[in-house]
């Protein structure tokens, strides 16, 4: 049995005895390894070469946004802990299979990496990667390298907000094990073609989270989304530049929790018809904007018992149905500029969890049924 102790360098210095002991035990038992490191020499080298392809540029605002939180600006990037002579499995952001020693996960999100992403990157040497997170770096409008398809074991890929641009390569559809894919970006930098999307939908039969916010899909036929995996839990298509009819069968997806969709800002050439019955999805977050939502806000909206956040800025007609009072989990209600009229239903007063409500730019009449902070 081999003993692998993942001590960070400072700890290792403190406990010299323990480090030596670990090294000693491994060198005895790990006969197939020439080093005492869990990480192979080749993979360590590949990572070190990857590191040298970028500079580390801390020129960002303070505090800065990373993932879903603001952080105060650090003076340290994870990649700075990557040093020769130290087991790469103990480097910040690197995770190894504890038996084979292969690097299986890399998380370099918000690591201030700055520079173009080379298509011959030594990163592609890490064939055992199951998870790759390069979100929130600055790859200077590089193309997403088609070589990405060499990561055949990849389950999680997050390269969002990393300043990739150009066409999403067709090879993105050759990663059939993907469970989550996040390509969200600043609007208009990345373009996804209809054939690539079609193949993606067809091949990613395990996908649960698909985030394509800001990806320009102007040429995509929205009907292809109806064939997404029934395992889908999150679909982010904000600022998608999609046009045409979006299949409302999306509301029957049995596992869908988060659905965000918007077309081109200020335009209404994307249409989705809210279903009048048979919503089957356990939706928690629903946001639709810059599009047309068919006609009325259906009475059946009250069936979505798990709904926490409802945002419909999408040209509805008629009034708010009384059933809205059944959405007992609702914390956020946004019906901004939705062309609604009539009385605000008294049942709204039953939504005790509401934190934020925006009913502005509609034509409501009659009394306001509750005392919440209002934005009319
Ligand atoms: C760091 O990034 C800023 C803006 O993102 C850029 O203007 C500057 O030239 C970069 N510095 C270096 C040394 O690359
Ligand atoms: C990318 O999407 C995944 C899956 O939904 C999510 O967990 C992750 O936080 C997203 N990344 C960023 C930077 O928002
Ligand atoms: C980073 O800043 C902390 C204090 O915020 C300081 O203790 C530490 O020495 C700094 N590290 C480097 C590498 O500058
Ligand atoms: C290896 O990792 C797996 C999952 O991360 C864990 O369940 C297992 O206990 C670990 N084995 C050893 C020997 O550390
Ligand atoms: C990846 O790194 C970021 C930034 O350090 C951290 O917030 C996030 O929790 C990490 N993700 C995982 C899955 O470890
Ligand atoms: C990648 O290609 C560039 C030139 O296109 C070359 O300078 C560099 O050495 C190559 N890197 C590797 C790791 O092969
Ligand atoms: C699906 O993925 C496989 C590789 O896993 C690839 O050979 C095939 O071309 C892909 N199909 C499509 C339609 O992209
Ligand atoms: C999307 O890409 C098309 C060209 O493919 C371009 O004409 C259009 O302006 C882009 N839309 C946005 C919002 O950037
Ligand atoms: C969805 O999949 C079915 C069955 O594979 C196929 O017949 C249909 O054409 C597909 N629809 C779209 C819009 O891709
Ligand atoms: C709703 O579901 C019921 C029972 O499954 C079915 O009979 C009905 O046709 C469905 N309605 C619509 C509009 O799909
Ligand atoms: C939902 O709301 C409507 C109108 O307020 C009410 O008649 C109905 O009983 C409610 N249904 C449930 C299941 O709470
Ligand atoms: C609020 O909920 C209570 C209990 O479910 C119900 O009796 C009452 O009719 C509701 N009020 C409105 C205005 O819907």
Tab-separated table of C-alpha atoms and ligand atoms in Angstrom, residues 173-174 176 199 203, ligand 7:
chain	number	residue	atom	x	y	z
A	173	UNK	CA	-19.951	17.846	-29.701
A	174	UNK	CA	-17.408	15.043	-29.400
A	176	UNK	CA	-20.277	12.577	-24.955
A	199	UNK	CA	-24.707	17.650	-32.871
A	203	UNK	CA	-24.282	13.645	-28.582
B	7	LIG	C1	-20.430	12.291	-31.363
B	7	LIG	O1	-19.205	12.075	-30.688
B	7	LIG	C2	-18.336	11.171	-31.339
B	7	LIG	C3	-17.087	11.054	-30.511
B	7	LIG	O2	-17.397	10.714	-29.232
B	7	LIG	C4	-17.970	11.670	-32.709
B	7	LIG	O3	-17.199	10.706	-33.370
B	7	LIG	C5	-19.222	11.932	-33.504
B	7	LIG	O4	-18.874	12.526	-34.720
B	7	LIG	C6	-20.131	12.854	-32.712
B	7	LIG	N1	-21.357	13.038	-33.448
B	7	LIG	C7	-21.730	14.224	-33.842
B	7	LIG	C8	-23.040	14.240	-34.581
B	7	LIG	O5	-21.089	15.232	-33.646
